[in-house]
């Protein structure tokens, strides 16, 4: 029915009725079709359209008495669907007839000679009824009441009566003197192929899907040798897809301005199909195209404008290696098909545009390169779903934190599409913001849950957030419906923590748990999304076990990358788990981090007095430790930093005070206390005696901040090491 619905009224009534018969045959796999209309005076049924039958058969049923026992007569008389095992003098297994229902009752019948034994099923009966209704509507309202004058007048028979496509092909070939081209194509087969095209176009998602459908479904039924689909972009014609043309020819026509006088631009301006049956005809109308015609090596063309939503969006050219003529049936089909192709292409291009925006967004949000940090080195692989043209919501990230700590995060927004990519972007941004505030993993996930709920009831996401401290070698993590990280120790031992029972973000509002792992230096933390480990043939737990074994083999076995690269390790593991990447049902992420630890010699910790003398003690410890580390050039600024931080604690906080110095890529100073009060920079007036300490800290530090702890807080500062 899509092909019929695409017909925009440009066909004559006989051509439209012939198209209805062809579609009825294609829809139920018929050998032939008949459409009869009742004469309002005599009551006889007159054959007005036929398909798939030779002149002998069609002439036998050109007229039927109103009271006849044939299926068409019975359907037209009773207004009911009729099935008969009578093939009406053909080799058909039977005849299915449905009435043509007008405003005042049946006005005719649509009949199909069935190839398979038995009556049509319910869906096929419904399809035939829909085609019959379309034919009635397309033929227009019946004439008003008539009064017999007692006379008669002869009318010419329908041009389509007795038409036999197979015979037409023979006649055309013999007249043109090319009998070697003769190929009998049964009407039922051709219309069936056209029916397949309507299905393929309905299922097409991308523009390339539309081009592929035209190539596979249009060219064979018409015996075509070439196809070219061009679309209008910025007042030029750009090639979307082609077959049967040389690269030289395609390069010559790519990007032709619409103002150029060509056959393609001509049909776009006229908005009517153009059928050119020989090179001579083409050169007569477009003499300037001689060189292009020679390069193309084609001899006949059907040039079809693609018009959707009332505007020209491109053209489709179906071409042939030899001269040929186009029958009225072929012109009718190609014209109707061009409308269907245009609608499918318009829909597909809208999808392509959205898909491109989503891909651009996703590429911009996923890390282009993973940083090498003091705490970890990392590698990752992202694989889009092989059978999906939509982007997913899988993401991963490595976030540097204070004191050489690092946050490792992986997540999966449920679904595919631009909306999911946008949700992923919002979550990733929120994670980075919350992580920078020093919020613990469980609280961070709780905030993400609030964000997801604000997006609506249909938004869900899983997430795993972990923080690794290279000084303590502890990895603290929380999960929301996501598998916990797999640990592969340096000796190849695989540790898979029990999965937490916490639900996905947006599904509930529970308190999330926090779990800790003590990791030897050089351990691998393995993160993934379900697309990597879960499939129709493998549940997620089997997949996680296989993932752990695969990483262990790749890290310690003979398949270990010679360079030790985690990217190469990821490639090996992905090939092991997804040997056929083209057939993955979901996006997949593999994210691996190798842990490092801070040497004890690069860590110095001191307890300070709980009073004003603490600042002096801190300065003394700084001088002594920086001398041991050969960093005396930072002595002055570091003394200033610790004096201000410790003094701030003494004046505004409480509890035991502790100083810790870390030597890494930067010099890190940390001051711990038991108060949750957060220090902040304030604007001091010219007469204020205080209020400038934190301004000085910010001025001499590369960065500084506060992070919260269960027993208080830590104020930290980082200074760049002088090379």
PDB file of C-alpha atoms in Angstrom, residues 130-361:
ATOM      1  CA  UNK A 130      -7.416  -1.782   0.954  1.00  0.00           C
ATOM      2  CA  UNK A 131      -6.273  -1.893  -2.670  1.00  0.00           C
ATOM      3  CA  UNK A 132      -9.892  -2.086  -3.831  1.00  0.00           C
ATOM      4  CA  UNK A 133     -10.807   0.926  -1.701  1.00  0.00           C
ATOM      5  CA  UNK A 134      -7.853   2.857  -3.133  1.00  0.00           C
ATOM      6  CA  UNK A 135      -8.953   1.988  -6.675  1.00  0.00           C
ATOM      7  CA  UNK A 136     -12.493   3.229  -5.999  1.00  0.00           C
ATOM      8  CA  UNK A 137     -11.186   6.484  -4.526  1.00  0.00           C
ATOM      9  CA  UNK A 138      -8.655   6.969  -7.320  1.00  0.00           C
ATOM     10  CA  UNK A 139     -11.216   6.337 -10.073  1.00  0.00           C
ATOM     11  CA  UNK A 140     -13.358   9.139  -8.660  1.00  0.00           C
ATOM     12  CA  UNK A 141     -17.079   9.237  -7.859  1.00  0.00           C
ATOM     13  CA  UNK A 142     -19.539   7.430 -10.067  1.00  0.00           C
ATOM     14  CA  UNK A 143     -21.685   9.356 -12.486  1.00  0.00           C
ATOM     15  CA  UNK A 144     -25.129  10.470 -11.358  1.00  0.00           C
ATOM     16  CA  UNK A 145     -28.347   8.718 -12.251  1.00  0.00           C
ATOM     17  CA  UNK A 146     -28.746   8.013 -15.950  1.00  0.00           C
ATOM     18  CA  UNK A 147     -31.813   7.632 -18.119  1.00  0.00           C
ATOM     19  CA  UNK A 148     -31.703   5.230 -21.023  1.00  0.00           C
ATOM     20  CA  UNK A 149     -32.376   6.912 -24.367  1.00  0.00           C
ATOM     21  CA  UNK A 150     -32.943   3.594 -26.071  1.00  0.00           C
ATOM     22  CA  UNK A 151     -29.843   4.087 -28.191  1.00  0.00           C
ATOM     23  CA  UNK A 152     -26.262   2.975 -27.934  1.00  0.00           C
ATOM     24  CA  UNK A 153     -22.846   4.341 -28.722  1.00  0.00           C
ATOM     25  CA  UNK A 154     -19.509   2.619 -29.130  1.00  0.00           C
ATOM     26  CA  UNK A 155     -16.648   3.622 -26.819  1.00  0.00           C
ATOM     27  CA  UNK A 156     -13.008   2.684 -27.374  1.00  0.00           C
ATOM     28  CA  UNK A 157     -11.677  -0.072 -25.145  1.00  0.00           C
ATOM     29  CA  UNK A 158      -9.201   0.760 -22.397  1.00  0.00           C
ATOM     30  CA  UNK A 159      -5.631   1.103 -23.577  1.00  0.00           C
ATOM     31  CA  UNK A 160      -4.663  -1.384 -20.887  1.00  0.00           C
ATOM     32  CA  UNK A 161      -7.114  -4.072 -21.907  1.00  0.00           C
ATOM     33  CA  UNK A 162      -5.216  -7.047 -23.203  1.00  0.00           C
ATOM     34  CA  UNK A 163      -1.853  -5.545 -22.314  1.00  0.00           C
ATOM     35  CA  UNK A 164       0.757  -8.214 -21.725  1.00  0.00           C
ATOM     36  CA  UNK A 165       4.145  -6.960 -20.550  1.00  0.00           C
ATOM     37  CA  UNK A 166       6.002 -10.022 -21.809  1.00  0.00           C
ATOM     38  CA  UNK A 167       4.614  -9.520 -25.300  1.00  0.00           C
ATOM     39  CA  UNK A 168       5.426  -5.818 -25.123  1.00  0.00           C
ATOM     40  CA  UNK A 169       9.087  -6.621 -24.482  1.00  0.00           C
ATOM     41  CA  UNK A 170       9.210  -8.914 -27.502  1.00  0.00           C
ATOM     42  CA  UNK A 171       7.462  -6.383 -29.763  1.00  0.00           C
ATOM     43  CA  UNK A 172       9.726  -3.530 -28.703  1.00  0.00           C
ATOM     44  CA  UNK A 173      12.861  -5.576 -29.215  1.00  0.00           C
ATOM     45  CA  UNK A 174      11.826  -6.880 -32.625  1.00  0.00           C
ATOM     46  CA  UNK A 175      10.790  -3.451 -33.879  1.00  0.00           C
ATOM     47  CA  UNK A 176      14.092  -1.972 -32.685  1.00  0.00           C
ATOM     48  CA  UNK A 177      16.027  -4.798 -34.299  1.00  0.00           C
ATOM     49  CA  UNK A 178      17.586  -6.020 -31.043  1.00  0.00           C
ATOM     50  CA  UNK A 179      16.199  -9.522 -30.406  1.00  0.00           C
ATOM     51  CA  UNK A 180      19.213 -10.373 -28.253  1.00  0.00           C
ATOM     52  CA  UNK A 181      17.817  -8.064 -25.539  1.00  0.00           C
ATOM     53  CA  UNK A 182      14.517  -9.869 -25.218  1.00  0.00           C
ATOM     54  CA  UNK A 183      13.822 -10.941 -21.647  1.00  0.00           C
ATOM     55  CA  UNK A 184      10.310 -11.942 -20.609  1.00  0.00           C
ATOM     56  CA  UNK A 185       9.527 -10.529 -17.190  1.00  0.00           C
ATOM     57  CA  UNK A 186       6.170 -11.713 -15.821  1.00  0.00           C
ATOM     58  CA  UNK A 187       4.082  -8.849 -14.524  1.00  0.00           C
ATOM     59  CA  UNK A 188       3.451 -10.632 -11.244  1.00  0.00           C
ATOM     60  CA  UNK A 189       7.174 -11.071 -10.696  1.00  0.00           C
ATOM     61  CA  UNK A 190       7.959  -7.463 -11.502  1.00  0.00           C
ATOM     62  CA  UNK A 191       5.209  -6.064  -9.321  1.00  0.00           C
ATOM     63  CA  UNK A 192       6.237  -8.449  -6.562  1.00  0.00           C
ATOM     64  CA  UNK A 193       9.746  -7.002  -6.787  1.00  0.00           C
ATOM     65  CA  UNK A 194       8.245  -3.542  -6.564  1.00  0.00           C
ATOM     66  CA  UNK A 195       6.363  -4.636  -3.475  1.00  0.00           C
ATOM     67  CA  UNK A 196       9.676  -5.720  -2.018  1.00  0.00           C
ATOM     68  CA  UNK A 197      11.023  -2.250  -2.762  1.00  0.00           C
ATOM     69  CA  UNK A 198       8.251  -0.607  -0.762  1.00  0.00           C
ATOM     70  CA  UNK A 199       9.121  -2.819   2.201  1.00  0.00           C
ATOM     71  CA  UNK A 200      12.853  -2.127   1.823  1.00  0.00           C
ATOM     72  CA  UNK A 201      12.275   1.626   1.642  1.00  0.00           C
ATOM     73  CA  UNK A 202      10.011   1.516   4.683  1.00  0.00           C
ATOM     74  CA  UNK A 203      12.767  -0.277   6.599  1.00  0.00           C
ATOM     75  CA  UNK A 204      15.553   1.996   5.314  1.00  0.00           C
ATOM     76  CA  UNK A 205      17.066   4.100   8.071  1.00  0.00           C
ATOM     77  CA  UNK A 206      19.951   5.941   6.431  1.00  0.00           C
ATOM     78  CA  UNK A 207      20.354   7.537   3.017  1.00  0.00           C
ATOM     79  CA  UNK A 208      22.686   4.729   1.998  1.00  0.00           C
ATOM     80  CA  UNK A 209      19.966   2.230   2.938  1.00  0.00           C
ATOM     81  CA  UNK A 210      17.634   3.990   0.498  1.00  0.00           C
ATOM     82  CA  UNK A 211      20.256   3.926  -2.261  1.00  0.00           C
ATOM     83  CA  UNK A 212      20.910   0.241  -1.616  1.00  0.00           C
ATOM     84  CA  UNK A 213      17.182  -0.539  -1.767  1.00  0.00           C
ATOM     85  CA  UNK A 214      16.838   1.230  -5.125  1.00  0.00           C
ATOM     86  CA  UNK A 215      19.898  -0.542  -6.475  1.00  0.00           C
ATOM     87  CA  UNK A 216      18.742  -3.996  -5.398  1.00  0.00           C
ATOM     88  CA  UNK A 217      14.993  -3.662  -6.048  1.00  0.00           C
ATOM     89  CA  UNK A 218      14.614  -1.322  -9.025  1.00  0.00           C
ATOM     90  CA  UNK A 219      17.420  -2.201 -11.414  1.00  0.00           C
ATOM     91  CA  UNK A 220      16.741  -5.971 -11.826  1.00  0.00           C
ATOM     92  CA  UNK A 221      12.993  -5.787 -12.664  1.00  0.00           C
ATOM     93  CA  UNK A 222      13.619  -3.213 -15.381  1.00  0.00           C
ATOM     94  CA  UNK A 223      16.812  -4.777 -16.690  1.00  0.00           C
ATOM     95  CA  UNK A 224      18.708  -1.569 -15.893  1.00  0.00           C
ATOM     96  CA  UNK A 225      22.505  -1.401 -15.885  1.00  0.00           C
ATOM     97  CA  UNK A 226      23.173   1.786 -13.959  1.00  0.00           C
ATOM     98  CA  UNK A 227      21.745   3.936 -11.204  1.00  0.00           C
ATOM     99  CA  UNK A 228      22.596   7.369  -9.907  1.00  0.00           C
ATOM    100  CA  UNK A 229      21.048   9.143  -6.921  1.00  0.00           C
ATOM    101  CA  UNK A 230      21.894  12.820  -6.483  1.00  0.00           C
ATOM    102  CA  UNK A 231      20.732  15.209  -3.782  1.00  0.00           C
ATOM    103  CA  UNK A 232      20.584  18.985  -3.662  1.00  0.00           C
ATOM    104  CA  UNK A 233      22.949  20.632  -1.192  1.00  0.00           C
ATOM    105  CA  UNK A 234      23.788  24.341  -1.310  1.00  0.00           C
ATOM    106  CA  UNK A 235      22.364  24.731  -4.821  1.00  0.00           C
ATOM    107  CA  UNK A 236      24.498  21.941  -6.218  1.00  0.00           C
ATOM    108  CA  UNK A 237      23.868  18.303  -7.080  1.00  0.00           C
ATOM    109  CA  UNK A 238      25.956  15.903  -5.026  1.00  0.00           C
ATOM    110  CA  UNK A 239      26.193  12.169  -5.626  1.00  0.00           C
ATOM    111  CA  UNK A 240      24.677  10.133  -2.827  1.00  0.00           C
ATOM    112  CA  UNK A 241      25.138   6.722  -4.437  1.00  0.00           C
ATOM    113  CA  UNK A 242      25.739   5.114  -7.800  1.00  0.00           C
ATOM    114  CA  UNK A 243      26.325   1.849  -9.613  1.00  0.00           C
ATOM    115  CA  UNK A 244      27.378   1.061 -13.169  1.00  0.00           C
ATOM    116  CA  UNK A 245      29.366   4.272 -13.730  1.00  0.00           C
ATOM    117  CA  UNK A 246      33.106   4.920 -14.008  1.00  0.00           C
ATOM    118  CA  UNK A 247      34.942   7.057 -11.481  1.00  0.00           C
ATOM    119  CA  UNK A 248      35.878   9.476 -14.267  1.00  0.00           C
ATOM    120  CA  UNK A 249      32.214  10.116 -15.065  1.00  0.00           C
ATOM    121  CA  UNK A 250      31.249  10.550 -11.412  1.00  0.00           C
ATOM    122  CA  UNK A 251      34.044  13.073 -10.869  1.00  0.00           C
ATOM    123  CA  UNK A 252      32.785  15.117 -13.824  1.00  0.00           C
ATOM    124  CA  UNK A 253      29.212  15.410 -12.555  1.00  0.00           C
ATOM    125  CA  UNK A 254      29.889  15.763  -8.828  1.00  0.00           C
ATOM    126  CA  UNK A 255      28.848  19.158  -7.499  1.00  0.00           C
ATOM    127  CA  UNK A 256      27.198  20.414 -10.699  1.00  0.00           C
ATOM    128  CA  UNK A 257      25.410  23.742 -10.028  1.00  0.00           C
ATOM    129  CA  UNK A 258      21.644  23.704 -10.397  1.00  0.00           C
ATOM    130  CA  UNK A 259      21.966  26.510 -12.936  1.00  0.00           C
ATOM    131  CA  UNK A 260      23.749  24.155 -15.358  1.00  0.00           C
ATOM    132  CA  UNK A 261      21.595  23.004 -18.275  1.00  0.00           C
ATOM    133  CA  UNK A 262      21.572  19.201 -17.940  1.00  0.00           C
ATOM    134  CA  UNK A 263      18.991  16.452 -18.108  1.00  0.00           C
ATOM    135  CA  UNK A 264      19.142  16.049 -14.314  1.00  0.00           C
ATOM    136  CA  UNK A 265      18.615  19.734 -13.549  1.00  0.00           C
ATOM    137  CA  UNK A 266      15.898  19.817 -16.190  1.00  0.00           C
ATOM    138  CA  UNK A 267      13.697  17.297 -14.374  1.00  0.00           C
ATOM    139  CA  UNK A 268      14.276  19.142 -11.110  1.00  0.00           C
ATOM    140  CA  UNK A 269      12.928  22.377 -12.557  1.00  0.00           C
ATOM    141  CA  UNK A 270      10.063  20.742 -14.455  1.00  0.00           C
ATOM    142  CA  UNK A 271       9.354  18.325 -11.580  1.00  0.00           C
ATOM    143  CA  UNK A 272       8.245  15.695 -14.098  1.00  0.00           C
ATOM    144  CA  UNK A 273      10.034  12.477 -15.112  1.00  0.00           C
ATOM    145  CA  UNK A 274      11.953  12.415 -18.374  1.00  0.00           C
ATOM    146  CA  UNK A 275      12.486   9.226 -20.381  1.00  0.00           C
ATOM    147  CA  UNK A 276      15.273   9.358 -22.972  1.00  0.00           C
ATOM    148  CA  UNK A 277      15.302   6.274 -25.176  1.00  0.00           C
ATOM    149  CA  UNK A 278      18.500   6.782 -27.212  1.00  0.00           C
ATOM    150  CA  UNK A 279      21.726   8.822 -27.371  1.00  0.00           C
ATOM    151  CA  UNK A 280      20.368  10.525 -30.461  1.00  0.00           C
ATOM    152  CA  UNK A 281      17.400  11.827 -28.506  1.00  0.00           C
ATOM    153  CA  UNK A 282      19.620  12.987 -25.651  1.00  0.00           C
ATOM    154  CA  UNK A 283      21.973  14.917 -27.953  1.00  0.00           C
ATOM    155  CA  UNK A 284      19.058  16.473 -29.788  1.00  0.00           C
ATOM    156  CA  UNK A 285      17.837  17.952 -26.525  1.00  0.00           C
ATOM    157  CA  UNK A 286      21.157  18.448 -24.719  1.00  0.00           C
ATOM    158  CA  UNK A 287      23.937  18.752 -27.340  1.00  0.00           C
ATOM    159  CA  UNK A 288      26.386  20.042 -24.732  1.00  0.00           C
ATOM    160  CA  UNK A 289      26.286  16.672 -22.923  1.00  0.00           C
ATOM    161  CA  UNK A 290      27.992  14.703 -25.702  1.00  0.00           C
ATOM    162  CA  UNK A 291      31.290  14.191 -23.845  1.00  0.00           C
ATOM    163  CA  UNK A 292      29.491  13.195 -20.651  1.00  0.00           C
ATOM    164  CA  UNK A 293      27.307  10.758 -22.563  1.00  0.00           C
ATOM    165  CA  UNK A 294      30.367   9.105 -24.116  1.00  0.00           C
ATOM    166  CA  UNK A 295      32.061   8.840 -20.714  1.00  0.00           C
ATOM    167  CA  UNK A 296      28.962   7.330 -19.125  1.00  0.00           C
ATOM    168  CA  UNK A 297      28.654   4.626 -21.850  1.00  0.00           C
ATOM    169  CA  UNK A 298      24.874   4.597 -21.370  1.00  0.00           C
ATOM    170  CA  UNK A 299      22.278   4.553 -24.162  1.00  0.00           C
ATOM    171  CA  UNK A 300      18.914   5.131 -22.448  1.00  0.00           C
ATOM    172  CA  UNK A 301      17.804   6.897 -19.301  1.00  0.00           C
ATOM    173  CA  UNK A 302      14.841   7.286 -16.971  1.00  0.00           C
ATOM    174  CA  UNK A 303      15.365  10.567 -15.113  1.00  0.00           C
ATOM    175  CA  UNK A 304      13.133  10.825 -12.091  1.00  0.00           C
ATOM    176  CA  UNK A 305      12.794  13.929  -9.898  1.00  0.00           C
ATOM    177  CA  UNK A 306      12.672  13.236  -6.187  1.00  0.00           C
ATOM    178  CA  UNK A 307      10.012  15.492  -4.688  1.00  0.00           C
ATOM    179  CA  UNK A 308       9.111  15.400  -1.006  1.00  0.00           C
ATOM    180  CA  UNK A 309       7.130  17.832   1.137  1.00  0.00           C
ATOM    181  CA  UNK A 310       6.448  19.902  -1.965  1.00  0.00           C
ATOM    182  CA  UNK A 311      10.089  20.551  -2.863  1.00  0.00           C
ATOM    183  CA  UNK A 312      12.737  18.952  -5.032  1.00  0.00           C
ATOM    184  CA  UNK A 313      15.394  17.189  -2.970  1.00  0.00           C
ATOM    185  CA  UNK A 314      17.303  15.451  -5.768  1.00  0.00           C
ATOM    186  CA  UNK A 315      16.946  13.084  -8.677  1.00  0.00           C
ATOM    187  CA  UNK A 316      17.288   9.383  -9.437  1.00  0.00           C
ATOM    188  CA  UNK A 317      18.618   8.303 -12.839  1.00  0.00           C
ATOM    189  CA  UNK A 318      18.032   4.710 -13.974  1.00  0.00           C
ATOM    190  CA  UNK A 319      20.146   3.963 -17.048  1.00  0.00           C
ATOM    191  CA  UNK A 320      20.651   1.237 -19.629  1.00  0.00           C
ATOM    192  CA  UNK A 321      23.620   0.108 -21.713  1.00  0.00           C
ATOM    193  CA  UNK A 322      21.471  -0.174 -24.862  1.00  0.00           C
ATOM    194  CA  UNK A 323      18.756   1.854 -26.453  1.00  0.00           C
ATOM    195  CA  UNK A 324      15.266   0.975 -25.344  1.00  0.00           C
ATOM    196  CA  UNK A 325      11.736   2.283 -25.234  1.00  0.00           C
ATOM    197  CA  UNK A 326       9.660   2.642 -22.085  1.00  0.00           C
ATOM    198  CA  UNK A 327       6.151   1.212 -22.053  1.00  0.00           C
ATOM    199  CA  UNK A 328       3.352   3.083 -20.338  1.00  0.00           C
ATOM    200  CA  UNK A 329       3.371   0.506 -17.560  1.00  0.00           C
ATOM    201  CA  UNK A 330       7.077   1.032 -16.947  1.00  0.00           C
ATOM    202  CA  UNK A 331       6.721   4.796 -16.953  1.00  0.00           C
ATOM    203  CA  UNK A 332       3.810   4.475 -14.532  1.00  0.00           C
ATOM    204  CA  UNK A 333       5.772   2.296 -12.139  1.00  0.00           C
ATOM    205  CA  UNK A 334       8.939   4.396 -12.249  1.00  0.00           C
ATOM    206  CA  UNK A 335       6.981   7.599 -11.705  1.00  0.00           C
ATOM    207  CA  UNK A 336       5.165   6.182  -8.691  1.00  0.00           C
ATOM    208  CA  UNK A 337       8.359   4.688  -7.312  1.00  0.00           C
ATOM    209  CA  UNK A 338      10.180   8.011  -7.538  1.00  0.00           C
ATOM    210  CA  UNK A 339       7.650   9.514  -5.114  1.00  0.00           C
ATOM    211  CA  UNK A 340       8.165   6.640  -2.711  1.00  0.00           C
ATOM    212  CA  UNK A 341      11.955   6.924  -2.969  1.00  0.00           C
ATOM    213  CA  UNK A 342      11.763  10.675  -2.353  1.00  0.00           C
ATOM    214  CA  UNK A 343       9.748  10.236   0.830  1.00  0.00           C
ATOM    215  CA  UNK A 344      12.109   7.549   2.110  1.00  0.00           C
ATOM    216  CA  UNK A 345      15.139   9.659   1.232  1.00  0.00           C
ATOM    217  CA  UNK A 346      13.778  12.736   2.974  1.00  0.00           C
ATOM    218  CA  UNK A 347      13.143  10.719   6.121  1.00  0.00           C
ATOM    219  CA  UNK A 348      16.576   9.097   5.909  1.00  0.00           C
ATOM    220  CA  UNK A 349      18.386  12.410   5.462  1.00  0.00           C
ATOM    221  CA  UNK A 350      16.708  13.787   8.561  1.00  0.00           C
ATOM    222  CA  UNK A 351      17.943  10.739  10.410  1.00  0.00           C
ATOM    223  CA  UNK A 352      21.432  11.142   8.915  1.00  0.00           C
ATOM    224  CA  UNK A 353      21.590  14.730  10.131  1.00  0.00           C
ATOM    225  CA  UNK A 354      20.543  13.771  13.660  1.00  0.00           C
ATOM    226  CA  UNK A 355      22.932  10.832  13.645  1.00  0.00           C
ATOM    227  CA  UNK A 356      25.823  13.049  12.535  1.00  0.00           C
ATOM    228  CA  UNK A 357      25.075  15.555  15.294  1.00  0.00           C
ATOM    229  CA  UNK A 358      24.929  12.803  17.892  1.00  0.00           C
ATOM    230  CA  UNK A 359      28.189  11.265  16.663  1.00  0.00           C
ATOM    231  CA  UNK A 360      29.899  14.646  16.740  1.00  0.00           C
ATOM    232  CA  UNK A 361      28.615  15.206  20.253  1.00  0.00           C
TER     233      UNK A 361
END
